[in-house]
Coordinates of C-alpha atoms in Angstrom, one line a residue:
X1 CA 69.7 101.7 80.9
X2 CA 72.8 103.5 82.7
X3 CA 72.4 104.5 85.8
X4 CA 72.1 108.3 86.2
X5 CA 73.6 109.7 89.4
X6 CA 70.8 112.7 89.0
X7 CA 67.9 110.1 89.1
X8 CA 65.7 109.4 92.5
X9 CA 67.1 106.5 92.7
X10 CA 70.5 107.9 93.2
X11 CA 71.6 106.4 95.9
X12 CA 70.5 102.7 95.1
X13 CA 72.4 103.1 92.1
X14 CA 75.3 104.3 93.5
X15 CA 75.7 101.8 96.0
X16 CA 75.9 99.4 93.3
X17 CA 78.7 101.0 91.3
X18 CA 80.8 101.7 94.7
X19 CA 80.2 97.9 95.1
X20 CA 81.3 96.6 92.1
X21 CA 84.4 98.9 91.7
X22 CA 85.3 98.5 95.3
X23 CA 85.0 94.7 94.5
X24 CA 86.7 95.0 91.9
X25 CA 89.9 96.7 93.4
X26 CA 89.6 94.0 96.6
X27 CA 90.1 91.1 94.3
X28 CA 93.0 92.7 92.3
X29 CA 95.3 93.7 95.5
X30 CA 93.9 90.2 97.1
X31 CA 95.0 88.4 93.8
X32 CA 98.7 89.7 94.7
X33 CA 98.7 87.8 97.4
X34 CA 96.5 84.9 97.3
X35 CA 98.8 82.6 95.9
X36 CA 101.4 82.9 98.4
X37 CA 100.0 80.3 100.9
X38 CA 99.0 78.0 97.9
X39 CA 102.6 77.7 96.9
X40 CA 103.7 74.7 98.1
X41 CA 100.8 73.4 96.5
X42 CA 101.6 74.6 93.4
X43 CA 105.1 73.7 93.5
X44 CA 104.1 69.6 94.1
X45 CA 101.3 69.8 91.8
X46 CA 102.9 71.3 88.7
X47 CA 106.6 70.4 89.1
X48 CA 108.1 73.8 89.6
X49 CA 111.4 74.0 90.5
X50 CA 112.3 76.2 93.5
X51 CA 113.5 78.9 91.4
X52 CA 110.5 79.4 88.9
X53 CA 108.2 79.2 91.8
X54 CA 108.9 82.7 93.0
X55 CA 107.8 83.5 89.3
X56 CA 104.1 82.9 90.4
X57 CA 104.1 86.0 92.3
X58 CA 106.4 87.9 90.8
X59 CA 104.4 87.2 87.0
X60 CA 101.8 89.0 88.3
X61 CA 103.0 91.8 89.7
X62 CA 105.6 92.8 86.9
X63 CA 102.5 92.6 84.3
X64 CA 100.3 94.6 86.8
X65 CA 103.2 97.3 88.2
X66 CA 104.6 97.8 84.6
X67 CA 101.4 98.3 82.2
X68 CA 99.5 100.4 85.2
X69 CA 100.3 103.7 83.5
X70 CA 99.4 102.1 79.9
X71 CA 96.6 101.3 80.8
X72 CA 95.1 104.4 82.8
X73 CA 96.1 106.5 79.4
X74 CA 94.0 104.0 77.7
X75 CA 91.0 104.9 80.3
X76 CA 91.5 108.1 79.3
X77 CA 91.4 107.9 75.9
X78 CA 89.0 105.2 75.1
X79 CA 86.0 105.7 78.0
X80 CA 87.3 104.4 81.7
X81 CA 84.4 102.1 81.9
X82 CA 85.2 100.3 78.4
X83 CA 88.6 100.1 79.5
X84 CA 87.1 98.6 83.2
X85 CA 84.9 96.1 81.9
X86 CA 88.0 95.0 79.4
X87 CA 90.2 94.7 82.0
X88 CA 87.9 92.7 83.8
X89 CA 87.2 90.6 81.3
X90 CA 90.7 89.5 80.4
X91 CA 91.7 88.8 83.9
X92 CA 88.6 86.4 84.4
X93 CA 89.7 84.2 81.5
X94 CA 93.3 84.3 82.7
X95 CA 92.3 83.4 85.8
X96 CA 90.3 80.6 84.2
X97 CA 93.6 79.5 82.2
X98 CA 95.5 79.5 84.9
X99 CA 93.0 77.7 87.2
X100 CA 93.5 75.0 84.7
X101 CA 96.9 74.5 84.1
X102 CA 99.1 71.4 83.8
X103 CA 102.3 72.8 82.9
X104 CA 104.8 75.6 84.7
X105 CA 104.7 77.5 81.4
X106 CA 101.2 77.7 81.4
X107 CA 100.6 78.9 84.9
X108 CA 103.5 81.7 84.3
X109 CA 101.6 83.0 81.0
X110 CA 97.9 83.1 82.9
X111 CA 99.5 84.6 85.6
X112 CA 101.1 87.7 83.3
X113 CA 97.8 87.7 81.8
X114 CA 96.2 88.6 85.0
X115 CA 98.4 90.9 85.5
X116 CA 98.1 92.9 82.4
X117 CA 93.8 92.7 82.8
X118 CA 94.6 93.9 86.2
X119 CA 96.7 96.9 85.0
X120 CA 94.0 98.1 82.4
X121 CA 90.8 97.6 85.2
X122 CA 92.6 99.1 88.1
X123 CA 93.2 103.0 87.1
X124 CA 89.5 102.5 85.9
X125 CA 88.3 101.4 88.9
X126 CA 89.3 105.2 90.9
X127 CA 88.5 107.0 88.0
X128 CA 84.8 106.0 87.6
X129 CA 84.3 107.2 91.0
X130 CA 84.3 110.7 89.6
X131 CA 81.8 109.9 86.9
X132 CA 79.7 107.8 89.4
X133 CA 79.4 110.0 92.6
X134 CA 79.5 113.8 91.2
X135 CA 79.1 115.6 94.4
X136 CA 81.5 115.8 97.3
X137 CA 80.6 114.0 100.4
X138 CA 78.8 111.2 98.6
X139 CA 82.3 110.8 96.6
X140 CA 84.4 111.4 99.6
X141 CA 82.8 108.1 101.5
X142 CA 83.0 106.5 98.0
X143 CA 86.9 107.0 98.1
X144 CA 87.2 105.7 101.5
X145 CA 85.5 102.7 100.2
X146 CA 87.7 102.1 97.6
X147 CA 91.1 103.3 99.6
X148 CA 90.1 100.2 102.3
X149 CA 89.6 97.9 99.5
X150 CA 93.1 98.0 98.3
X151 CA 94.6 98.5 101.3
X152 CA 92.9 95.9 103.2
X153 CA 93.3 93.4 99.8
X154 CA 96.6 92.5 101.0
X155 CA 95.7 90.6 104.2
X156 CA 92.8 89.5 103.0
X157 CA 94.3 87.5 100.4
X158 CA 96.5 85.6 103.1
X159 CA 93.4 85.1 105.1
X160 CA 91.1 83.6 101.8
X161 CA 94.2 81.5 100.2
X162 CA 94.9 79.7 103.8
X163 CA 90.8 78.8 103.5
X164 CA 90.7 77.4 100.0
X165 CA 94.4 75.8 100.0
X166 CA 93.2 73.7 103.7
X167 CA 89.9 72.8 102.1
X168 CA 90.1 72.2 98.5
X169 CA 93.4 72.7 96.2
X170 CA 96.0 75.5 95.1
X171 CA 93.6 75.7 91.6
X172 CA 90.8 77.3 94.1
X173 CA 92.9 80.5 94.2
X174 CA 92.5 80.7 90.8
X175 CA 88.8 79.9 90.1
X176 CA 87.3 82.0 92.8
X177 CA 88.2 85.2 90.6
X178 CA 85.9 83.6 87.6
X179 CA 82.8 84.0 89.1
X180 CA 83.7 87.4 90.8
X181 CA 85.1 89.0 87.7
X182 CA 82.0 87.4 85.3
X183 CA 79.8 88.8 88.1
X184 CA 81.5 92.2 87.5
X185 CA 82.3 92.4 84.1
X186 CA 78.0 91.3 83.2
X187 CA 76.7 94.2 86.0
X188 CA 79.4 97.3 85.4
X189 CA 77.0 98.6 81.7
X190 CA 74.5 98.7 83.9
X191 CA 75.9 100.0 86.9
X192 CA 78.6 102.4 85.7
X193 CA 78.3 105.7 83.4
X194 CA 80.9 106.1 81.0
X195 CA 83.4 108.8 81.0
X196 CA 83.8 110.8 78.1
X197 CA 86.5 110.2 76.0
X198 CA 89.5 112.3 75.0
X199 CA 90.0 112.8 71.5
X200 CA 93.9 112.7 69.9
X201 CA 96.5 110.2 68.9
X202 CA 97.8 108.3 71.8
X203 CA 101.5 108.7 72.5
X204 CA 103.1 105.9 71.4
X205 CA 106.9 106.7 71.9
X206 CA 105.4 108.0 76.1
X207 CA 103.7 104.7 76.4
X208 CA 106.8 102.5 75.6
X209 CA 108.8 104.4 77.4
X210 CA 106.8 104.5 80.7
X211 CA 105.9 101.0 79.7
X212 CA 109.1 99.5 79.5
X213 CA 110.9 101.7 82.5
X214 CA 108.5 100.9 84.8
X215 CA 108.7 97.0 84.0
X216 CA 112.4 97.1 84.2
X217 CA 112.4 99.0 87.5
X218 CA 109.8 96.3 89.2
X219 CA 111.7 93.2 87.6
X220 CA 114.9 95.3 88.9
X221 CA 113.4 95.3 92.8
X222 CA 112.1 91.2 92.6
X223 CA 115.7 90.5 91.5
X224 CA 117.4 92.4 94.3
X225 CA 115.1 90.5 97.2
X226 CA 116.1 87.7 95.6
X227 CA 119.8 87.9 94.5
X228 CA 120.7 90.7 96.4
X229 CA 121.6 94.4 95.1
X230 CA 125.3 93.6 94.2
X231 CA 123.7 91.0 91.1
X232 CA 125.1 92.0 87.7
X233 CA 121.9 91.6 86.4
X234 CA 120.2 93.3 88.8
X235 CA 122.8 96.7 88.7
X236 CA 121.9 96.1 84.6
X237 CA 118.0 96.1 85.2
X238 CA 118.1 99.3 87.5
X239 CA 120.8 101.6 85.1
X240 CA 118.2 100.5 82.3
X241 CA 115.2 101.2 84.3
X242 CA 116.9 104.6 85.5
X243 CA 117.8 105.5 81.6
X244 CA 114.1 104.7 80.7
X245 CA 112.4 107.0 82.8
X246 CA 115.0 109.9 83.0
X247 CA 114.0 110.3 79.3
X248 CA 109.8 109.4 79.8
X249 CA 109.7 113.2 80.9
X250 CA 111.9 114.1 78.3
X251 CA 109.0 112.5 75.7
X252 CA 106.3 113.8 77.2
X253 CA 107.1 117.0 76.7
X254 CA 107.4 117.0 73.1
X255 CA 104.4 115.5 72.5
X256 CA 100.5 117.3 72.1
X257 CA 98.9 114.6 74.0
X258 CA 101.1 113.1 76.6
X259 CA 100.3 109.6 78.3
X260 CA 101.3 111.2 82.0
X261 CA 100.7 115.1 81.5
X262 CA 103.8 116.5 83.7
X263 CA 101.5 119.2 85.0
X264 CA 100.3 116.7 87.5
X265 CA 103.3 117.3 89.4
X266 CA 103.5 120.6 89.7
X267 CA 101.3 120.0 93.0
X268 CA 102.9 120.1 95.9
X269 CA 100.4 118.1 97.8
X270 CA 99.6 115.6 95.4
X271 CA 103.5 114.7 95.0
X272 CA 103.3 114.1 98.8
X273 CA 100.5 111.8 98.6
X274 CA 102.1 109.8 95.7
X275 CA 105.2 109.8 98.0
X276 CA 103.4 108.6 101.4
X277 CA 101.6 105.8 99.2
X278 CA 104.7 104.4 97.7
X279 CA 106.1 104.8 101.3
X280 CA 103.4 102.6 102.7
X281 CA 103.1 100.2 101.2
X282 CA 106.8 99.5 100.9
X283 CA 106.4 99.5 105.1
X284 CA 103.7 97.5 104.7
X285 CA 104.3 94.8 102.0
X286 CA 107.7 93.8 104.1
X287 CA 106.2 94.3 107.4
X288 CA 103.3 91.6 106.2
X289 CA 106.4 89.2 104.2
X290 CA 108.6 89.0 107.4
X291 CA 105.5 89.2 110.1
X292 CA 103.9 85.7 108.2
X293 CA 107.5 83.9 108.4
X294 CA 107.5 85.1 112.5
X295 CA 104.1 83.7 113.0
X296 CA 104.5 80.6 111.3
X297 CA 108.1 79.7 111.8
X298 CA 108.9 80.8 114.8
X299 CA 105.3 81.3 117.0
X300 CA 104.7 77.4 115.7
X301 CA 101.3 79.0 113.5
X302 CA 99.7 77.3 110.6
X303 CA 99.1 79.0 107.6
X304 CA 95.2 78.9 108.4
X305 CA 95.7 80.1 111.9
X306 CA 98.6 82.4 110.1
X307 CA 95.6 83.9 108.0
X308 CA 93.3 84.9 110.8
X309 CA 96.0 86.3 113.0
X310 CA 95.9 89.3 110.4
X311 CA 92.2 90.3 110.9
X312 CA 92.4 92.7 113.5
X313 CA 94.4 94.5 110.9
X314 CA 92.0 94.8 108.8
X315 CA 89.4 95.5 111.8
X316 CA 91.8 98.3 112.5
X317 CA 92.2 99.9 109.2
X318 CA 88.3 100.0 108.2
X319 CA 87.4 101.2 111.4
X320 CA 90.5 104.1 111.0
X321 CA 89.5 104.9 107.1
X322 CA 85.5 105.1 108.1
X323 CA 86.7 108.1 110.4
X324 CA 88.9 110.3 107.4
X325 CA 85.8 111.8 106.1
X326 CA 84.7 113.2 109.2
X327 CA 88.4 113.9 110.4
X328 CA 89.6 116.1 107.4
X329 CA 87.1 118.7 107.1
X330 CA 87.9 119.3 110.7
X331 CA 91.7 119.3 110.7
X332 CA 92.8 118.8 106.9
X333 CA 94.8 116.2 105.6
X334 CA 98.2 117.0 107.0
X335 CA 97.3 115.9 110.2
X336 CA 95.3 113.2 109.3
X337 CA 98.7 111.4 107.3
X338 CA 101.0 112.7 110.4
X339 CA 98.9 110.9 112.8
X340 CA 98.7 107.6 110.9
X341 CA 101.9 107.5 110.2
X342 CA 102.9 108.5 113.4
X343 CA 101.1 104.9 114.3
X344 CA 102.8 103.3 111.3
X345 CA 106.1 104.1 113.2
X346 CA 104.9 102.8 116.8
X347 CA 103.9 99.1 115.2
X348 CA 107.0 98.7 113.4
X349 CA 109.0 99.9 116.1
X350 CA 107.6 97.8 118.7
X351 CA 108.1 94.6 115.8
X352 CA 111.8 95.8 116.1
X353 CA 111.9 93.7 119.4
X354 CA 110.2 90.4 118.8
X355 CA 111.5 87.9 120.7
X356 CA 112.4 84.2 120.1
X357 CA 109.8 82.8 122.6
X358 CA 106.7 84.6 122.6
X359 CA 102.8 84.7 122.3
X360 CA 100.2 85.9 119.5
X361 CA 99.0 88.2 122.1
X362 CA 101.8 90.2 123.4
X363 CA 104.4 90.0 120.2
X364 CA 102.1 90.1 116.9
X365 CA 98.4 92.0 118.4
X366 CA 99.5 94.7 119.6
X367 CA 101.9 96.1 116.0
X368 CA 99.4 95.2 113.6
X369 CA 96.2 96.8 115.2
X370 CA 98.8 99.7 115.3
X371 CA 100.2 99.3 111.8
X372 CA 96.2 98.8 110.8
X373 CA 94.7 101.9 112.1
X374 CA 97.5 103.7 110.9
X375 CA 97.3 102.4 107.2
X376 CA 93.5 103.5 107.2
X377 CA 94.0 107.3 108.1
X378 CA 97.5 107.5 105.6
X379 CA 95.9 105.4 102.7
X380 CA 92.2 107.4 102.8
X381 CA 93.6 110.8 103.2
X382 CA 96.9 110.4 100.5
X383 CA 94.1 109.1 98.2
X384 CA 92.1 112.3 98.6
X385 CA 94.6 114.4 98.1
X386 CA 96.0 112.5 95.2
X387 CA 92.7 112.7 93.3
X388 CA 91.7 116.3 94.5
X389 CA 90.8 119.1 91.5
X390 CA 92.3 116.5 88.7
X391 CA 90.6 117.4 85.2
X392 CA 88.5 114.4 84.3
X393 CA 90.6 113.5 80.9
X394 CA 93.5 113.2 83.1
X395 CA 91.6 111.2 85.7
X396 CA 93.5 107.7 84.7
X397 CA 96.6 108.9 83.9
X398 CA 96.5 110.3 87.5
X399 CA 94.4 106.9 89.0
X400 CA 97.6 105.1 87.4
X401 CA 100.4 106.7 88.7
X402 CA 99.0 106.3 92.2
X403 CA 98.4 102.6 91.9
X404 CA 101.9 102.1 90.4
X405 CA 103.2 103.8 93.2
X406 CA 101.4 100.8 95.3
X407 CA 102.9 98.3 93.1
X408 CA 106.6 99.4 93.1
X409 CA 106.3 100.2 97.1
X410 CA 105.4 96.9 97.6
X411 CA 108.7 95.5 95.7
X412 CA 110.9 97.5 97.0
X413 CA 109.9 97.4 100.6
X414 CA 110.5 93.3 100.0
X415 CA 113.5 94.1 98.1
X416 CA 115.0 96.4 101.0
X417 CA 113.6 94.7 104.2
X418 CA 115.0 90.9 102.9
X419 CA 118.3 92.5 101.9
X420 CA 118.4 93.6 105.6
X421 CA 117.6 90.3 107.0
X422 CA 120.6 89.1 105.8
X423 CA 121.9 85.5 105.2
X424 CA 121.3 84.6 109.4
X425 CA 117.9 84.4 108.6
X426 CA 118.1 81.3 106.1
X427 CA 121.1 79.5 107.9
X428 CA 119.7 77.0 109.6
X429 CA 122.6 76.0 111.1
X430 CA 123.2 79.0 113.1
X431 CA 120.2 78.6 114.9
X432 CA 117.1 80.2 116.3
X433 CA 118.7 83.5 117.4
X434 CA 120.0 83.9 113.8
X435 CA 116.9 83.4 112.3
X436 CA 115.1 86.0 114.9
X437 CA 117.9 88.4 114.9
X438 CA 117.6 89.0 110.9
X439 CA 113.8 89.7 111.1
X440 CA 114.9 92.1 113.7
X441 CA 116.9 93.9 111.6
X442 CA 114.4 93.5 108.5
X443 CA 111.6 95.2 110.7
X444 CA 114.0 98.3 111.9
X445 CA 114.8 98.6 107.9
X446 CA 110.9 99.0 107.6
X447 CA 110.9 101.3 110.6
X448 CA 112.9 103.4 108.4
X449 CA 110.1 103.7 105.9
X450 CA 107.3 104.8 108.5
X451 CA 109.9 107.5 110.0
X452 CA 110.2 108.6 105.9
X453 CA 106.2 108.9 106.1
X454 CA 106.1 110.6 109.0
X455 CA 108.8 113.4 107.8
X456 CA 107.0 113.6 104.7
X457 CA 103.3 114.1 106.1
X458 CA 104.8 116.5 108.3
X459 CA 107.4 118.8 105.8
X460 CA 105.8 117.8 102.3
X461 CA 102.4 119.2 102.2
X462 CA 101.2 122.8 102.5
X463 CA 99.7 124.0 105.8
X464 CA 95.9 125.3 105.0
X465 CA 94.3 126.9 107.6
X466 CA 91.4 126.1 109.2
X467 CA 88.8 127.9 107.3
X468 CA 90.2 126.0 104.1
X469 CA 90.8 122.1 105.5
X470 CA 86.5 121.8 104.4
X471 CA 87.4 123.3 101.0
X472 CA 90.5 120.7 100.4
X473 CA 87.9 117.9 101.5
X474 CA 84.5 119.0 100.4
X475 CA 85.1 118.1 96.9
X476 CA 88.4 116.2 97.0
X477 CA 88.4 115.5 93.6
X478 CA 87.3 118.4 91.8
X479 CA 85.8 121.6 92.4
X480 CA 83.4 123.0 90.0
X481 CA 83.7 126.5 90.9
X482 CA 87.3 126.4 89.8
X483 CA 87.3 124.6 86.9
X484 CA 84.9 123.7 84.3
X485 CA 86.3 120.1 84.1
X486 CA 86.1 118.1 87.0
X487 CA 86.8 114.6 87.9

């Protein structure tokens, strides 16, 4: 039988949905990047060429970044837990295929695979909150949950593929998400009510054009970090990607049933908060990228030891996202986002120095317990307000857009930050300082996104007043006085 949030045993039952869907989110962001410490592996054990290689990544996240807002329309549409459990499902078997590949091809095609389960689950995931956790405070710690999840995915995935690459093979990265996903995909009928479905067509001509823009515009950042932003192709991919979605809102508005209804934007706030995500984790994605080369190449760090050195991020950012909920019916989320990001700017500024000879200690500590905290407070609070008063059918369409804004941040933060660090940093023969100087420069490009943050926390949301911050956080994502549908 489903669990019933009104039942006595409400709270045992919730604790299992929060744990499967915050499980499920974890392994998704992780699964991004897992693989990048099992490359080399990959690379001898298949035959990969230097230039497909990059495709291991980069398969993943076009599938994942592209079909995101697909596949939160199909949520909405279909039931978000059918959808979910789906997802689920498909990226388990791919996972499985690519687990047990013997060919480049083969890998490439699991690894889209993935990516496409990973775009159906994912806007599920957020969206079954609401359904799960009807009232406010339970739901608001149920977000924080989640929100550390996927931000804490990232460097959790470095940590877990430098384990199972030094003690078994690159295929482990693979076939640790089989039992994980199976695990999920059997418990989530049980665990997870199902949303109610939205009657009407779906909008075909919205979803290819989202569809198809949005791939365009990821493949269009992973060309730029690797060809640079002068490429032909590259110029091509972004006037196509630009043409795509100048015309998505053009669509959308023509049609009864749009895949991304446009009134979503007419909220000040929740524009913000889609801005400050995409902002952070473009910071953050080439904050992590450059930070790992640092530690390894130029500290002398394995990628094991590499791994760990990122846990006091993560220590940081849970212990910063278990203090939102109590922090924003006090002072509101404005603040809350300021203050992070304030933080955000502080690490990444202080990166902006590191030297050629240095220690763990005093170069690498120090940033990312800053850069940590401050992800917890911005990533909590941005998903609160992203999620606040949205009608339940438009839940995934709105669950969606704020993961895809996680997905193309974290491209274009690679894209921009190696454009910055410049051909020095892969000459060998210029040296040492070369090779230090260019991360210097990537790290101030990624400075430039946490000032961005920090001038949109502070001039893009509306000031509430005191008497109202415990209305905006009370029942962050939907208010029942005010509307009859609620998330």
């Amino acid at each position: 039988m489903l669990f019933d949030s009104r039942d006595p045993h409400d709270e045992r039952g919730g604790g299992a949905a929060l744990a499967l869907l915050a499980a499920c989110q974890l392994v998704l962001v992780v699964d991004a990047s897992i693989v990048n410490i099992a490359l080399p592996g990959i690379q001898r054990g298949l035959g990969f060429t230097d230039a497909e290689l990059s495709w291991v990544v980069n398969a993943y996240t076009l599938a994942f970044g592209g079909l995101l807002l697909l596949g939160g329309r199909v949520g909405d549409l279909l039931g978000h837990r059918r959808a979910f459990i789906a997802g689920v499902a498909l990226f388990t078997v791919a996972s499985l295929a690519g687990g047990l590949a013997t060919a480049p091809g083969w890998l490439l095609a699991a690894r889209a695979a993935q990516g496409a389960g990973a775009a159906l689950a994912a806007p599920g995931s957020l969206a079954l909150i609401a359904t799960t956790f009807p009232d406010g405070p339970r739901r608001s710690r149920a977000l924080s949950v989640f929100a550390i999840a996927g931000s804490a995915g990232m460097v959790a995935g470095l940590v877990l593929g430098g384990l199972l690459t030094a003690w078994t093979s690159w295929r482990a990265v693979l076939f640790v998400n089989v039992p994980v996903g199976a695990l999920i995909a059997l418990l989530a009928p049980r665990a997870l009510r199902e949303s109610r479905a939205r009657e009407g067509r779906f909008d075909l001509a919205g979803a290819l054009t989202c569809t198809s823009g949005s791939t365009v515009l990821v493949y269009a950042l992973i060309r730029a970090a690797e060809h640079g932003w002068g490429d032909g192709l590259t110029v091509g991919a972004f006037c196509a990607a630009a043409v795509l979605l100048a015309s998505f809102p053009v669509v959308e508005t023509r049609v009864r049933q749009p895949i991304m209804p446009l009134g979503l934007f007419g909220e000040r706030d929740r524009v913000g908060a889609f801005l400050m995500r995409l902002l952070l984790t473009s910071a953050m994605s080439g904050m992590m990228f450059f930070l790992t080369l640092y530690v390894q190449q130029v500290l002398g760090y394995g990628p094991l030891a590499t791994g760990f050195g990122f846990l006091p991020t993560t220590v940081a950012l849970i212990a910063a996202s278990r203090a939102v909920p109590r922090l924003l019916p006090r002072y509101g989320a404005q603040p809350v986002m300021a203050a992070g990001a304030l933080l955000c700017v502080a690490g990444m500024v202080w990166l902006t120095r590191v030297p050629e000879v240095g220690s763990y200690g005093a170069v690498v500590l120090g940033p990312v317990l800053l850069f940590g905290a401050g992800t917890g407070l911005v990533a909590v609070a941005a998903t609160f307000v992203a999620m606040a008063s949205v009608p339940a059918e438009e839940a995934g369409a709105t669950s969606a857009f704020l993961q895809s804004m996680q997905q193309i941040g974290g491209s274009l933060g690679v894209a921009v930050l190696v454009t910055a660090n410049g051909a020095a940093a892969h000459d060998a023969s210029h040296g040492g300082t070369a090779q230090v100087d260019g991360m210097r420069d990537a790290f101030t490009a990624g400075a430039v996104f946490t000032v961005a943050m920090l001038a949109t926390a502070l001039f893009a949301f509306r000031r509430r007043p005191a008497d109202q911050a415990d209305d905006q956080v009370g029942d962050p994502v939907g208010d029942p006085g005010r509307s009859g549908s609620q998330i």
